[in-house]
Short mmCIF file of N, CA and C in Angstrom, two decimals:
data_model
loop_
_atom_site.label_atom_id
_atom_site.label_comp_id
_atom_site.label_asym_id
_atom_site.label_seq_id
_atom_site.Cartn_x
_atom_site.Cartn_y
_atom_site.Cartn_z
N MET A 1 19.04 30.39 -21.53
CA MET A 1 18.09 30.77 -20.70
C MET A 1 18.01 32.33 -20.52
N GLU A 2 16.96 32.87 -20.40
CA GLU A 2 16.93 34.37 -20.18
C GLU A 2 16.57 34.65 -18.63
N LYS A 3 17.02 35.73 -18.21
CA LYS A 3 16.82 36.08 -16.71
C LYS A 3 15.45 36.94 -16.99
N THR A 4 14.42 36.74 -15.89
CA THR A 4 13.36 37.49 -15.91
C THR A 4 12.96 37.86 -14.39
N ALA A 5 12.59 39.00 -14.09
CA ALA A 5 12.35 39.51 -12.75
C ALA A 5 10.93 39.26 -12.56
N ILE A 6 10.46 38.65 -11.45
CA ILE A 6 9.06 38.48 -10.98
C ILE A 6 8.90 39.03 -9.82
N ARG A 7 7.64 39.72 -9.63
CA ARG A 7 7.26 40.18 -8.23
C ARG A 7 6.27 39.42 -7.62
N PHE A 8 6.68 38.95 -6.38
CA PHE A 8 5.57 38.15 -5.63
C PHE A 8 5.05 38.76 -4.40
N GLU A 9 3.75 38.64 -4.04
CA GLU A 9 3.33 39.22 -2.72
C GLU A 9 4.12 38.44 -1.66
N PRO A 10 4.45 38.86 -0.50
CA PRO A 10 5.28 38.21 0.60
C PRO A 10 4.56 36.82 0.78
N GLU A 11 3.25 36.94 1.04
CA GLU A 11 2.53 35.53 1.39
C GLU A 11 2.68 34.40 0.26
N LEU A 12 2.65 34.83 -1.04
CA LEU A 12 2.87 33.81 -2.13
C LEU A 12 4.30 33.28 -2.09
N LYS A 13 5.24 34.28 -1.93
CA LYS A 13 6.63 33.86 -1.92
C LYS A 13 6.89 33.02 -0.59
N ALA A 14 6.11 33.12 0.54
CA ALA A 14 6.44 32.29 1.56
C ALA A 14 6.00 30.92 1.27
N GLN A 15 4.66 30.85 0.56
CA GLN A 15 4.14 29.63 0.15
C GLN A 15 4.96 28.80 -0.92
N ILE A 16 5.63 29.56 -1.77
CA ILE A 16 6.44 28.92 -2.70
C ILE A 16 7.69 28.31 -2.02
N GLN A 17 8.22 29.09 -1.12
CA GLN A 17 9.44 28.57 -0.44
C GLN A 17 9.07 27.27 0.51
N ASN A 18 7.89 27.35 0.97
CA ASN A 18 7.46 26.26 1.89
C ASN A 18 7.18 24.95 0.96
N MET A 19 6.79 25.06 -0.17
CA MET A 19 6.48 24.02 -1.04
C MET A 19 7.55 23.65 -2.08
N MET A 20 8.85 24.20 -1.92
CA MET A 20 9.85 23.87 -2.84
C MET A 20 10.36 22.48 -2.83
N SER A 21 10.21 21.87 -1.42
CA SER A 21 10.72 20.63 -1.26
C SER A 21 9.75 19.68 -1.86
N GLU A 22 8.43 19.86 -1.84
CA GLU A 22 7.33 19.06 -2.32
C GLU A 22 7.48 18.86 -3.75
N ALA A 23 8.02 20.01 -4.46
CA ALA A 23 8.11 20.02 -5.85
C ALA A 23 9.60 19.55 -6.45
N ASN A 24 10.38 19.12 -5.50
CA ASN A 24 11.69 18.83 -5.85
C ASN A 24 12.38 20.05 -6.45
N ALA A 25 12.10 21.26 -6.19
CA ALA A 25 12.82 22.41 -6.82
C ALA A 25 13.97 22.85 -5.92
N THR A 26 15.06 23.11 -6.68
CA THR A 26 16.19 23.40 -6.12
C THR A 26 16.42 24.97 -5.79
N SER A 27 15.51 25.72 -6.40
CA SER A 27 15.37 27.22 -6.25
C SER A 27 13.89 27.76 -6.43
N MET A 28 13.72 28.99 -6.14
CA MET A 28 12.54 29.60 -6.53
C MET A 28 12.34 29.63 -7.96
N ALA A 29 13.30 30.05 -8.57
CA ALA A 29 13.34 30.00 -10.11
C ALA A 29 12.95 28.51 -10.77
N ASP A 30 13.36 27.61 -10.15
CA ASP A 30 13.17 26.17 -10.56
C ASP A 30 11.71 25.88 -10.32
N PHE A 31 11.17 26.22 -9.15
CA PHE A 31 9.85 26.09 -8.80
C PHE A 31 8.90 26.70 -9.70
N VAL A 32 9.17 28.10 -9.99
CA VAL A 32 8.38 28.89 -10.92
C VAL A 32 8.47 28.26 -12.33
N ARG A 33 9.61 27.76 -12.83
CA ARG A 33 9.73 27.26 -14.16
C ARG A 33 8.87 25.91 -14.12
N GLN A 34 8.96 25.04 -13.14
CA GLN A 34 8.15 23.77 -13.08
C GLN A 34 6.65 24.15 -13.13
N ALA A 35 6.26 25.09 -12.31
CA ALA A 35 4.86 25.57 -12.17
C ALA A 35 4.36 26.03 -13.62
N THR A 36 5.25 26.80 -14.22
CA THR A 36 4.76 27.37 -15.69
C THR A 36 4.66 26.27 -16.55
N GLU A 37 5.66 25.32 -16.64
CA GLU A 37 5.50 24.36 -17.68
C GLU A 37 4.29 23.51 -17.42
N PHE A 38 3.86 23.27 -16.09
CA PHE A 38 2.76 22.47 -15.79
C PHE A 38 1.54 23.16 -16.22
N TYR A 39 1.48 24.49 -15.97
CA TYR A 39 0.24 25.31 -16.35
C TYR A 39 0.08 25.39 -17.75
N ILE A 40 1.18 25.67 -18.45
CA ILE A 40 1.16 25.62 -20.04
C ILE A 40 0.48 24.29 -20.52
N ALA A 41 1.00 23.29 -19.99
CA ALA A 41 0.59 21.93 -20.46
C ALA A 41 -0.95 21.92 -20.22
N TYR A 42 -1.28 22.31 -19.01
CA TYR A 42 -2.66 22.18 -18.67
C TYR A 42 -3.51 23.07 -19.53
N LEU A 43 -3.07 24.32 -19.85
CA LEU A 43 -3.81 25.10 -20.80
C LEU A 43 -4.05 24.72 -22.18
N ARG A 44 -2.91 23.73 -22.65
CA ARG A 44 -3.01 23.30 -24.03
C ARG A 44 -4.22 22.30 -24.15
N GLN A 45 -4.59 21.69 -22.94
CA GLN A 45 -5.56 20.60 -23.07
C GLN A 45 -6.95 21.28 -23.23
N LYS A 46 -7.85 20.52 -23.89
CA LYS A 46 -9.02 21.18 -24.05
C LYS A 46 -10.06 21.06 -23.01
N LYS A 47 -9.70 19.90 -22.15
CA LYS A 47 -10.57 19.70 -20.86
C LYS A 47 -9.36 19.41 -19.90
N SER A 48 -9.61 20.00 -18.64
CA SER A 48 -8.67 19.80 -17.63
C SER A 48 -8.63 18.32 -17.22
N ILE A 49 -9.90 17.59 -17.24
CA ILE A 49 -9.97 16.16 -16.79
C ILE A 49 -9.11 15.53 -17.63
N ASP A 50 -8.98 15.62 -19.01
CA ASP A 50 -8.13 14.90 -19.91
C ASP A 50 -6.60 15.03 -19.42
N PHE A 51 -6.29 16.17 -18.95
CA PHE A 51 -4.94 16.33 -18.37
C PHE A 51 -4.80 15.68 -17.14
N LEU A 52 -5.65 15.79 -16.17
CA LEU A 52 -5.50 15.17 -14.81
C LEU A 52 -5.80 13.84 -14.72
N ALA A 53 -6.42 13.30 -15.67
CA ALA A 53 -6.73 11.83 -15.54
C ALA A 53 -5.72 10.92 -15.80
N PRO A 54 -4.76 11.15 -16.82
CA PRO A 54 -3.52 10.26 -16.83
C PRO A 54 -2.66 10.47 -15.63
N LEU A 55 -2.55 11.50 -15.09
CA LEU A 55 -1.72 11.82 -13.89
C LEU A 55 -2.34 10.98 -12.71
N LEU A 56 -3.75 11.09 -12.61
CA LEU A 56 -4.33 10.38 -11.53
C LEU A 56 -4.21 8.86 -11.65
N ALA A 57 -4.43 8.59 -12.79
CA ALA A 57 -4.38 6.95 -13.05
C ALA A 57 -2.93 6.48 -12.84
N GLN A 58 -1.94 7.21 -13.22
CA GLN A 58 -0.66 6.79 -12.98
C GLN A 58 -0.19 6.81 -11.53
N THR A 59 -0.68 7.89 -10.71
CA THR A 59 -0.48 7.91 -9.28
C THR A 59 -1.23 6.86 -8.48
N ILE A 60 -2.43 6.51 -9.03
CA ILE A 60 -3.03 5.41 -8.33
C ILE A 60 -2.36 4.10 -8.59
N LYS A 61 -1.94 3.92 -9.82
CA LYS A 61 -1.13 2.70 -10.28
C LYS A 61 0.17 2.50 -9.52
N ASN A 62 0.70 3.59 -9.36
CA ASN A 62 2.01 3.41 -8.49
C ASN A 62 1.96 3.00 -7.01
N GLU A 63 0.62 3.81 -6.44
CA GLU A 63 0.34 3.50 -4.94
C GLU A 63 -0.06 1.94 -4.95
N ILE A 64 -0.81 1.43 -5.85
CA ILE A 64 -1.33 -0.04 -5.81
C ILE A 64 -0.16 -0.94 -5.94
N GLU A 65 0.96 -0.67 -6.76
CA GLU A 65 2.04 -1.35 -7.00
C GLU A 65 2.83 -1.33 -5.70
N SER A 66 2.90 -0.24 -5.02
CA SER A 66 3.68 -0.07 -3.77
C SER A 66 3.03 -0.91 -2.69
N VAL A 67 1.75 -0.86 -2.58
CA VAL A 67 0.86 -1.70 -1.61
C VAL A 67 1.05 -3.14 -1.83
N GLU A 68 0.95 -3.55 -3.11
CA GLU A 68 1.14 -4.94 -3.63
C GLU A 68 2.48 -5.45 -3.16
N LYS A 69 3.52 -4.61 -3.39
CA LYS A 69 4.84 -5.16 -3.15
C LYS A 69 4.96 -5.33 -1.57
N ASN A 70 4.47 -4.40 -0.74
CA ASN A 70 4.40 -4.52 0.59
C ASN A 70 3.76 -5.66 1.23
N ILE A 71 2.55 -5.88 0.65
CA ILE A 71 1.76 -6.99 1.05
C ILE A 71 2.33 -8.35 0.59
N SER A 72 2.87 -8.42 -0.50
CA SER A 72 3.80 -9.60 -0.97
C SER A 72 4.84 -9.89 0.01
N SER A 73 5.62 -8.84 0.29
CA SER A 73 6.66 -9.00 1.09
C SER A 73 6.37 -9.43 2.58
N MET A 74 5.21 -9.02 3.08
CA MET A 74 4.71 -9.41 4.50
C MET A 74 4.10 -10.88 4.46
N LEU A 75 3.44 -11.10 3.30
CA LEU A 75 3.00 -12.68 3.09
C LEU A 75 4.23 -13.53 3.11
N TYR A 76 5.30 -13.15 2.32
CA TYR A 76 6.48 -13.97 2.31
C TYR A 76 7.02 -14.27 3.77
N LYS A 77 7.10 -13.04 4.47
CA LYS A 77 7.71 -13.23 5.85
C LYS A 77 6.72 -14.01 6.73
N LEU A 78 5.43 -13.98 6.60
CA LEU A 78 4.50 -14.71 7.40
C LEU A 78 4.61 -16.15 7.02
N ALA A 79 4.67 -16.47 5.72
CA ALA A 79 4.83 -17.91 5.29
C ALA A 79 6.09 -18.55 5.95
N VAL A 80 7.28 -17.75 5.87
CA VAL A 80 8.45 -18.44 6.64
C VAL A 80 8.22 -18.65 8.02
N GLU A 81 7.59 -17.69 8.67
CA GLU A 81 7.42 -17.86 10.10
C GLU A 81 6.34 -18.98 10.35
N GLN A 82 5.42 -19.17 9.55
CA GLN A 82 4.40 -20.31 9.66
C GLN A 82 5.05 -21.59 9.36
N GLY A 83 6.00 -21.52 8.37
CA GLY A 83 6.85 -22.79 8.12
C GLY A 83 7.66 -23.24 9.39
N ILE A 84 8.26 -22.22 10.08
CA ILE A 84 9.05 -22.50 11.44
C ILE A 84 8.18 -22.98 12.34
N VAL A 85 6.97 -22.52 12.46
CA VAL A 85 5.96 -22.93 13.56
C VAL A 85 5.42 -24.34 13.30
N ASN A 86 5.32 -24.73 11.96
CA ASN A 86 4.88 -25.96 11.49
C ASN A 86 5.73 -27.02 11.84
N ASN A 87 7.18 -26.72 11.57
CA ASN A 87 8.11 -27.61 11.80
C ASN A 87 8.33 -27.87 13.35
N ILE A 88 8.18 -26.93 14.12
CA ILE A 88 8.26 -27.11 15.64
C ILE A 88 7.18 -27.75 16.15
N VAL A 89 5.93 -27.50 15.57
CA VAL A 89 4.70 -28.33 16.09
C VAL A 89 4.99 -29.83 15.73
N ALA A 90 5.41 -29.91 14.36
CA ALA A 90 5.48 -31.39 14.06
C ALA A 90 6.52 -31.97 14.64
N CYS A 91 7.60 -31.35 15.11
CA CYS A 91 8.67 -32.08 15.77
C CYS A 91 8.18 -32.62 17.32
N TYR A 92 7.46 -31.90 17.90
CA TYR A 92 7.23 -32.04 19.32
C TYR A 92 5.78 -32.74 19.63
N ASN A 93 5.00 -32.82 18.44
CA ASN A 93 3.70 -33.61 18.76
C ASN A 93 3.59 -34.83 17.77
N GLY A 94 3.12 -35.77 18.27
CA GLY A 94 3.13 -37.10 17.39
C GLY A 94 1.60 -37.14 16.79
N VAL A 95 1.56 -36.39 15.65
CA VAL A 95 0.39 -36.35 14.81
C VAL A 95 0.54 -37.13 13.60
N ASP A 96 -0.35 -38.12 13.26
CA ASP A 96 -0.18 -38.89 12.14
C ASP A 96 -0.79 -38.13 11.11
N GLY A 97 -0.49 -38.70 9.78
CA GLY A 97 -0.95 -38.16 8.62
C GLY A 97 -2.50 -37.91 8.40
N GLU A 98 -3.26 -39.02 8.86
CA GLU A 98 -4.54 -38.91 8.58
C GLU A 98 -5.19 -37.91 9.55
N THR A 99 -4.76 -37.60 10.79
CA THR A 99 -5.25 -36.56 11.59
C THR A 99 -4.90 -35.30 10.90
N VAL A 100 -3.81 -35.08 10.26
CA VAL A 100 -3.42 -33.76 9.63
C VAL A 100 -4.35 -33.66 8.35
N LYS A 101 -4.60 -34.65 7.65
CA LYS A 101 -5.62 -34.68 6.58
C LYS A 101 -6.93 -34.12 7.09
N GLU A 102 -7.53 -34.68 8.10
CA GLU A 102 -8.70 -34.42 8.48
C GLU A 102 -8.79 -32.95 9.18
N LEU A 103 -7.66 -32.67 9.89
CA LEU A 103 -7.64 -31.31 10.30
C LEU A 103 -7.68 -30.14 9.16
N ARG A 104 -6.97 -30.41 8.16
CA ARG A 104 -6.92 -29.59 7.03
C ARG A 104 -8.24 -29.36 6.41
N GLU A 105 -9.03 -30.42 6.06
CA GLU A 105 -10.45 -30.47 5.58
C GLU A 105 -11.30 -29.58 6.64
N MET A 106 -11.20 -29.88 7.80
CA MET A 106 -11.98 -29.14 8.93
C MET A 106 -11.78 -27.65 8.82
N CYS A 107 -10.49 -27.49 8.81
CA CYS A 107 -10.09 -26.01 8.82
C CYS A 107 -10.50 -25.34 7.48
N SER A 108 -10.47 -25.86 6.54
CA SER A 108 -10.91 -25.44 5.17
C SER A 108 -12.48 -25.21 5.11
N ARG A 109 -13.22 -25.92 5.75
CA ARG A 109 -14.60 -25.66 5.87
C ARG A 109 -14.88 -24.55 6.80
N GLU A 110 -14.17 -24.50 7.96
CA GLU A 110 -14.20 -23.40 8.97
C GLU A 110 -13.95 -22.00 8.19
N ILE A 111 -12.87 -22.14 7.57
CA ILE A 111 -12.45 -20.77 6.82
C ILE A 111 -13.45 -20.14 5.90
N VAL A 112 -13.97 -21.19 5.17
CA VAL A 112 -15.11 -20.90 4.09
C VAL A 112 -16.32 -20.36 4.85
N GLU A 113 -16.76 -20.96 5.84
CA GLU A 113 -17.93 -20.40 6.88
C GLU A 113 -17.68 -19.19 7.48
N ASN A 114 -16.40 -18.84 7.91
CA ASN A 114 -16.23 -17.72 8.76
C ASN A 114 -15.40 -16.57 8.05
N ASN A 115 -15.39 -16.68 6.64
CA ASN A 115 -14.67 -15.79 5.73
C ASN A 115 -13.39 -15.51 6.19
N GLY A 116 -12.63 -16.74 6.53
CA GLY A 116 -11.17 -16.50 6.93
C GLY A 116 -10.76 -16.18 8.25
N ILE A 117 -11.77 -15.91 9.11
CA ILE A 117 -11.60 -15.37 10.44
C ILE A 117 -11.75 -16.35 11.47
N ILE A 118 -10.68 -16.90 12.03
CA ILE A 118 -10.63 -17.91 13.14
C ILE A 118 -9.67 -17.43 14.25
N THR A 119 -10.22 -17.22 15.40
CA THR A 119 -9.24 -16.58 16.37
C THR A 119 -8.61 -17.96 17.16
N PHE A 120 -7.56 -17.57 17.81
CA PHE A 120 -6.98 -18.45 18.53
C PHE A 120 -7.70 -19.03 19.71
N GLU A 121 -8.49 -18.24 20.26
CA GLU A 121 -9.53 -18.67 21.35
C GLU A 121 -10.55 -19.68 20.95
N GLU A 122 -11.07 -19.34 19.60
CA GLU A 122 -12.03 -20.37 19.16
C GLU A 122 -11.26 -21.66 18.87
N ALA A 123 -10.09 -21.58 18.27
CA ALA A 123 -9.41 -23.00 18.17
C ALA A 123 -9.22 -23.67 19.51
N MET A 124 -8.70 -22.87 20.41
CA MET A 124 -8.45 -23.44 21.68
C MET A 124 -9.67 -23.94 22.38
N HIS A 125 -10.83 -23.31 22.18
CA HIS A 125 -11.96 -23.85 22.81
C HIS A 125 -12.52 -25.04 22.19
N PHE A 126 -12.31 -25.19 20.76
CA PHE A 126 -12.73 -26.34 19.87
C PHE A 126 -11.80 -27.42 20.36
N GLN A 127 -10.54 -27.26 20.43
CA GLN A 127 -9.69 -28.43 20.83
C GLN A 127 -9.77 -28.94 22.26
N ASN A 128 -10.29 -27.99 23.16
CA ASN A 128 -10.45 -28.46 24.39
C ASN A 128 -11.84 -29.27 24.51
N SER A 129 -12.80 -28.79 23.94
CA SER A 129 -14.04 -29.49 23.84
C SER A 129 -13.94 -30.80 23.33
N GLU A 130 -13.06 -30.99 22.43
CA GLU A 130 -12.87 -32.36 21.71
C GLU A 130 -12.38 -33.37 22.93
N LYS A 131 -11.59 -32.79 23.73
CA LYS A 131 -10.98 -33.69 24.81
C LYS A 131 -11.92 -34.09 25.84
N GLU A 132 -12.89 -33.29 26.11
CA GLU A 132 -13.88 -33.36 27.14
C GLU A 132 -14.90 -34.53 26.92
#
């Protein structure tokens, strides 16, 4: 490596120092080296969109994978909790198999009709109206 002196306006130097952590740069020289390599790669491309498109696509893909992982983890945790609730309800209520089958079919129809949105209050109202 060769040492090169560069002059920066104080405002630009302050901006570089503020952004060093964003660039994972260990020093101002490292930051300038990274920025220079990026700019050279950019200039080598005939169209800037060709250079940025793969970066954007990869960034979006990484974000989607992260969200997918988080959602999958939450769905797993919810399924475990739902399994616990199902077992507690089954333990303390004498519900026969036919009633469970009918309830499953009814709930499936309701979910389709309401786009998956059923509130506890609606279920409570339905269950109480059946008893009256």
